[in-house]
Amino acid sequence: MRRAVRQDQEAILEYLKKAIAECIYIYIDILNYGVTSENMTVWLQERDGQIELVVMKYYDSFQIYSHRRNVDIGQVLTLLQEHPVTMISARRDIIEQLEGACTGYEAAYGAVFDVSRARKVFGAIREKASCVPEVTEAVEEDAAEIAKLLCSDEAFRVNYREDDLRRQFAERIRTRTGRSVIIRMDGRIVAHNATFAEAEGVAVVSGLVIRPEYRGLGCYEALVSYLGGQLVKEGKTPYAFAISNKTVRYHRAVYTECGEYGKLVKIEGN
């Protein structure tokens, strides 16, 4: 396995483009930032001159993709020893291979969904609601408060460090490679949704958190339909990842499942 250079970028993107739903983050980040940037490193493994494995380190996480269903994880494990990270994400079968070999991590599995229908699903609800919360777009200065809100939710707290999230949100908003939409009540941000990655024709939707005392007021429907409407209008297909059984069941009833997903999250104290 070798570190990718600028001349590899086009070939890597062509390789990833054949199965975007299985490698959304890698594809979007390389398209936006290239194979070398301040917070990102890309490696590739080749056989007979053809790419067969791509690994990307972005901040404190690894993303892994291969067309192959039986990946040689030896060199991936070497990379993980050299570059310890908090989270590793990939297609389910790749994470299953890594799970037995990576000590100090906990595995979780779920699915990837095309959520293009969000605008239609929640649009009708918004129209019927007597009082729809106002949704606004966040600015770079909101990044710290957004990161604090997300880290108050256990699902995000176990995967991210607050300072890393703050820097990521600020960078995405500043560079327009992602966006956050928020609802303010009582002088603070009480609800948030975002695209964690965006490029031409595609986006990853994540970061939906509502403070417990503000749930049931229509914030969920307002945020999802607002952001989904923006993306569909721009011609972008939004994808979302679901891990918990409850979320997977809900998404399967409403959206289109298009891939399996897995992640390894470092256990605190390891």
CSV table of C-alpha atoms in Angstrom, one decimal, residues 20-24 110-114 239-242 251 256-262:
chain,number,residue,atom,x,y,z
A,20,ILE,CA,-20.8,5.8,-4.6
A,21,ALA,CA,-23.4,4.6,-2.1
A,22,GLU,CA,-20.7,2.3,-0.6
A,23,CYS,CA,-17.9,5.0,-0.3
A,24,ILE,CA,-19.7,8.3,-0.2
A,110,GLY,CA,-26.4,-0.4,9.9
A,111,ALA,CA,-27.4,0.7,6.4
A,112,VAL,CA,-27.1,3.5,3.9
A,113,PHE,CA,-30.3,5.2,2.5
A,114,ASP,CA,-31.2,7.5,-0.3
A,239,TYR,CA,-27.7,9.9,1.5
A,240,ALA,CA,-28.0,9.1,5.2
A,241,PHE,CA,-26.5,6.4,7.5
A,242,ALA,CA,-28.6,4.6,10.1
A,251,HIS,CA,-35.7,4.6,7.3
A,256,THR,CA,-34.6,3.7,-0.2
A,257,GLU,CA,-31.9,1.4,1.2
A,258,CYS,CA,-28.8,1.3,-1.0
A,259,GLY,CA,-26.0,-0.2,1.0
A,260,GLU,CA,-24.7,-1.9,4.2
A,261,TYR,CA,-22.5,0.0,6.6
A,262,GLY,CA,-20.3,-0.7,9.6
